[in-house]
Amino acid sequence: MNQILFAGVIGLFLTLIGTPLLIKLLARKGYGQYIRDDGPREHHAKRGTPTMGGIAFILATLLAYFLSKVITGKPPTFSGLLVLGLMTGMGVVGFLDDYIKIVKRRSLGLRAKAKMAGQLIVGIGFAVLALQFADNRNNTPASTRLSFVQDFGWSIGPVLFVGWALFMILAMSNGVNLTDGLDGLATGAATMVFGAYTFIGVWQFQESCANAQTLTNPGACYEVRDPLDLAVVAAALMGSCFGFLWWNTSPAKIFMGDTGSLALGGALAGLAICSRTEILVALLGGLFVLITMSVVIQVGSFKLTGKRVFRMAPLQHHFELKGWSEVLVVVRFWIIQGMCVIVGLGLFYAGWAAKK
């Protein structure tokens, strides 16, 4: 359990002290944020704010994870490494997008096909590897069965699993990306979800089927390959995001950019897949789903009827245009995200209690 504490504290410390150094470096190179002309007018003042801040919490998370292993003498696990690899790979795709936007002065960044290709390569690589590396109980990091609070139903097979995993990775990555429109909004929301996954990992470890002989009710156990190490990864992410939030909250000194949003979305999807909570993550990350759906509704409505449902999508900008201050929108959306986490954890616990 010390691994979780060390990972969270180290991640927090590294982003608190490392992010201002990154801010100075990015500002010196002139790597500032591009602001859409059709967005809220108040956002124009943010033009030039250093971006690609995701570099800070990606590096902090990786260092926090591996330093916690060195300190405690515990080896890394395949599940933990796969989630970190997915996070880093998606972050690289986002970095290339940010770099082209800023350095090449091309507002759209990577071409859509190139960006999608990068996400597909990373996602397929994760999905294929996640079905390898079985432990002594024949558990691989991922399962070909669908899951809510744990696996259920029949196996969908490896091919359909890869497609399902890709859908989750793309949905969560783009969900976080769409949410990252106001200072601290996506960072704070992601911190809450990573906190939930820290709890889930610890609970699954304590109730693991590998410890069935010592459990009061073996029928309520979890077949997850490396639950404790997933908690370590989640704690490292939670601490790193929390430290980054100090600099990212209003008025933001730095933005995470696509580098950070794609990485966080990938990490969320990876944790959900490896912890067997694939459908539950839609509730735990309910704010990301809500904001993504607002874009789907807006685009669908405009194409079908020629009319817009919201003044502007994603949803957070609709409320800005209604007169809400940026801080008010962020805090109220954080409250919504907090309620989603509470309900999600309640359902997770209820799923376990129902089998007792």
JSON list of N, CA and C in Angstrom, two decimals, residues 143-169:
[
{"chain": "A", "resi": 143, "resn": "SER", "atom": "N", "xyz": [-9.74, -8.42, -20.55]},
{"chain": "A", "resi": 143, "resn": "SER", "atom": "CA", "xyz": [-10.58, -9.60, -20.76]},
{"chain": "A", "resi": 143, "resn": "SER", "atom": "C", "xyz": [-11.43, -9.40, -22.01]},
{"chain": "A", "resi": 144, "resn": "THR", "atom": "N", "xyz": [-11.72, -10.48, -22.71]},
{"chain": "A", "resi": 144, "resn": "THR", "atom": "CA", "xyz": [-12.57, -10.39, -23.90]},
{"chain": "A", "resi": 144, "resn": "THR", "atom": "C", "xyz": [-14.05, -10.37, -23.55]},
{"chain": "A", "resi": 145, "resn": "ARG", "atom": "N", "xyz": [-14.37, -10.39, -22.26]},
{"chain": "A", "resi": 145, "resn": "ARG", "atom": "CA", "xyz": [-15.75, -10.23, -21.83]},
{"chain": "A", "resi": 145, "resn": "ARG", "atom": "C", "xyz": [-16.01, -8.76, -21.50]},
{"chain": "A", "resi": 146, "resn": "LEU", "atom": "N", "xyz": [-17.24, -8.32, -21.74]},
{"chain": "A", "resi": 146, "resn": "LEU", "atom": "CA", "xyz": [-17.60, -6.96, -21.36]},
{"chain": "A", "resi": 146, "resn": "LEU", "atom": "C", "xyz": [-17.68, -6.86, -19.85]},
{"chain": "A", "resi": 147, "resn": "SER", "atom": "N", "xyz": [-17.60, -5.63, -19.34]},
{"chain": "A", "resi": 147, "resn": "SER", "atom": "CA", "xyz": [-17.61, -5.47, -17.88]},
{"chain": "A", "resi": 147, "resn": "SER", "atom": "C", "xyz": [-18.35, -4.21, -17.49]},
{"chain": "A", "resi": 148, "resn": "PHE", "atom": "N", "xyz": [-18.94, -4.27, -16.30]},
{"chain": "A", "resi": 148, "resn": "PHE", "atom": "CA", "xyz": [-19.57, -3.09, -15.69]},
{"chain": "A", "resi": 148, "resn": "PHE", "atom": "C", "xyz": [-18.84, -2.81, -14.38]},
{"chain": "A", "resi": 149, "resn": "VAL", "atom": "N", "xyz": [-19.16, -3.54, -13.31]},
{"chain": "A", "resi": 149, "resn": "VAL", "atom": "CA", "xyz": [-18.35, -3.46, -12.10]},
{"chain": "A", "resi": 149, "resn": "VAL", "atom": "C", "xyz": [-17.39, -4.66, -12.05]},
{"chain": "A", "resi": 150, "resn": "GLN", "atom": "N", "xyz": [-17.61, -5.62, -12.92]},
{"chain": "A", "resi": 150, "resn": "GLN", "atom": "CA", "xyz": [-16.69, -6.71, -13.20]},
{"chain": "A", "resi": 150, "resn": "GLN", "atom": "C", "xyz": [-17.19, -7.41, -14.46]},
{"chain": "A", "resi": 151, "resn": "ASP", "atom": "N", "xyz": [-16.47, -8.42, -14.94]},
{"chain": "A", "resi": 151, "resn": "ASP", "atom": "CA", "xyz": [-16.85, -9.09, -16.18]},
{"chain": "A", "resi": 151, "resn": "ASP", "atom": "C", "xyz": [-18.24, -9.70, -16.09]},
{"chain": "A", "resi": 152, "resn": "PHE", "atom": "N", "xyz": [-18.94, -9.69, -17.22]},
{"chain": "A", "resi": 152, "resn": "PHE", "atom": "CA", "xyz": [-20.23, -10.38, -17.29]},
{"chain": "A", "resi": 152, "resn": "PHE", "atom": "C", "xyz": [-20.43, -10.91, -18.71]},
{"chain": "A", "resi": 153, "resn": "GLY", "atom": "N", "xyz": [-21.33, -11.85, -18.86]},
{"chain": "A", "resi": 153, "resn": "GLY", "atom": "CA", "xyz": [-21.70, -12.34, -20.18]},
{"chain": "A", "resi": 153, "resn": "GLY", "atom": "C", "xyz": [-20.64, -13.21, -20.83]},
{"chain": "A", "resi": 154, "resn": "TRP", "atom": "N", "xyz": [-20.85, -13.44, -22.14]},
{"chain": "A", "resi": 154, "resn": "TRP", "atom": "CA", "xyz": [-19.96, -14.29, -22.91]},
{"chain": "A", "resi": 154, "resn": "TRP", "atom": "C", "xyz": [-18.78, -13.48, -23.44]},
{"chain": "A", "resi": 155, "resn": "SER", "atom": "N", "xyz": [-17.73, -14.21, -23.81]},
{"chain": "A", "resi": 155, "resn": "SER", "atom": "CA", "xyz": [-16.58, -13.59, -24.45]},
{"chain": "A", "resi": 155, "resn": "SER", "atom": "C", "xyz": [-16.98, -13.07, -25.83]},
{"chain": "A", "resi": 156, "resn": "ILE", "atom": "N", "xyz": [-16.53, -11.86, -26.18]},
{"chain": "A", "resi": 156, "resn": "ILE", "atom": "CA", "xyz": [-16.81, -11.31, -27.51]},
{"chain": "A", "resi": 156, "resn": "ILE", "atom": "C", "xyz": [-15.70, -11.65, -28.49]},
{"chain": "A", "resi": 157, "resn": "GLY", "atom": "N", "xyz": [-14.65, -12.32, -28.02]},
{"chain": "A", "resi": 157, "resn": "GLY", "atom": "CA", "xyz": [-13.56, -12.71, -28.90]},
{"chain": "A", "resi": 157, "resn": "GLY", "atom": "C", "xyz": [-12.53, -11.60, -29.05]},
{"chain": "A", "resi": 158, "resn": "PRO", "atom": "N", "xyz": [-11.30, -11.93, -29.43]},
{"chain": "A", "resi": 158, "resn": "PRO", "atom": "CA", "xyz": [-10.24, -10.93, -29.51]},
{"chain": "A", "resi": 158, "resn": "PRO", "atom": "C", "xyz": [-10.45, -9.85, -30.55]},
{"chain": "A", "resi": 159, "resn": "VAL", "atom": "N", "xyz": [-11.03, -10.19, -31.70]},
{"chain": "A", "resi": 159, "resn": "VAL", "atom": "CA", "xyz": [-11.21, -9.19, -32.76]},
{"chain": "A", "resi": 159, "resn": "VAL", "atom": "C", "xyz": [-12.21, -8.12, -32.33]},
{"chain": "A", "resi": 160, "resn": "LEU", "atom": "N", "xyz": [-13.37, -8.56, -31.84]},
{"chain": "A", "resi": 160, "resn": "LEU", "atom": "CA", "xyz": [-14.35, -7.59, -31.36]},
{"chain": "A", "resi": 160, "resn": "LEU", "atom": "C", "xyz": [-13.84, -6.82, -30.15]},
{"chain": "A", "resi": 161, "resn": "PHE", "atom": "N", "xyz": [-13.04, -7.50, -29.32]},
{"chain": "A", "resi": 161, "resn": "PHE", "atom": "CA", "xyz": [-12.47, -6.80, -28.16]},
{"chain": "A", "resi": 161, "resn": "PHE", "atom": "C", "xyz": [-11.59, -5.64, -28.61]},
{"chain": "A", "resi": 162, "resn": "VAL", "atom": "N", "xyz": [-10.76, -5.86, -29.62]},
{"chain": "A", "resi": 162, "resn": "VAL", "atom": "CA", "xyz": [-9.89, -4.78, -30.11]},
{"chain": "A", "resi": 162, "resn": "VAL", "atom": "C", "xyz": [-10.74, -3.60, -30.58]},
{"chain": "A", "resi": 163, "resn": "GLY", "atom": "N", "xyz": [-11.83, -3.89, -31.31]},
{"chain": "A", "resi": 163, "resn": "GLY", "atom": "CA", "xyz": [-12.72, -2.83, -31.75]},
{"chain": "A", "resi": 163, "resn": "GLY", "atom": "C", "xyz": [-13.36, -2.09, -30.59]},
{"chain": "A", "resi": 164, "resn": "TRP", "atom": "N", "xyz": [-13.80, -2.84, -29.57]},
{"chain": "A", "resi": 164, "resn": "TRP", "atom": "CA", "xyz": [-14.41, -2.26, -28.38]},
{"chain": "A", "resi": 164, "resn": "TRP", "atom": "C", "xyz": [-13.41, -1.40, -27.61]},
{"chain": "A", "resi": 165, "resn": "ALA", "atom": "N", "xyz": [-12.18, -1.91, -27.47]},
{"chain": "A", "resi": 165, "resn": "ALA", "atom": "CA", "xyz": [-11.15, -1.15, -26.77]},
{"chain": "A", "resi": 165, "resn": "ALA", "atom": "C", "xyz": [-10.82, 0.13, -27.51]},
{"chain": "A", "resi": 166, "resn": "LEU", "atom": "N", "xyz": [-10.76, 0.06, -28.85]},
{"chain": "A", "resi": 166, "resn": "LEU", "atom": "CA", "xyz": [-10.49, 1.26, -29.64]},
{"chain": "A", "resi": 166, "resn": "LEU", "atom": "C", "xyz": [-11.59, 2.29, -29.45]},
{"chain": "A", "resi": 167, "resn": "PHE", "atom": "N", "xyz": [-12.83, 1.83, -29.45]},
{"chain": "A", "resi": 167, "resn": "PHE", "atom": "CA", "xyz": [-13.96, 2.75, -29.23]},
{"chain": "A", "resi": 167, "resn": "PHE", "atom": "C", "xyz": [-13.81, 3.47, -27.90]},
{"chain": "A", "resi": 168, "resn": "MET", "atom": "N", "xyz": [-13.49, 2.72, -26.84]},
{"chain": "A", "resi": 168, "resn": "MET", "atom": "CA", "xyz": [-13.34, 3.31, -25.52]},
{"chain": "A", "resi": 168, "resn": "MET", "atom": "C", "xyz": [-12.20, 4.33, -25.49]},
{"chain": "A", "resi": 169, "resn": "ILE", "atom": "N", "xyz": [-11.07, 3.95, -26.07]},
{"chain": "A", "resi": 169, "resn": "ILE", "atom": "CA", "xyz": [-9.89, 4.83, -26.06]},
{"chain": "A", "resi": 169, "resn": "ILE", "atom": "C", "xyz": [-10.18, 6.12, -26.81]}
]
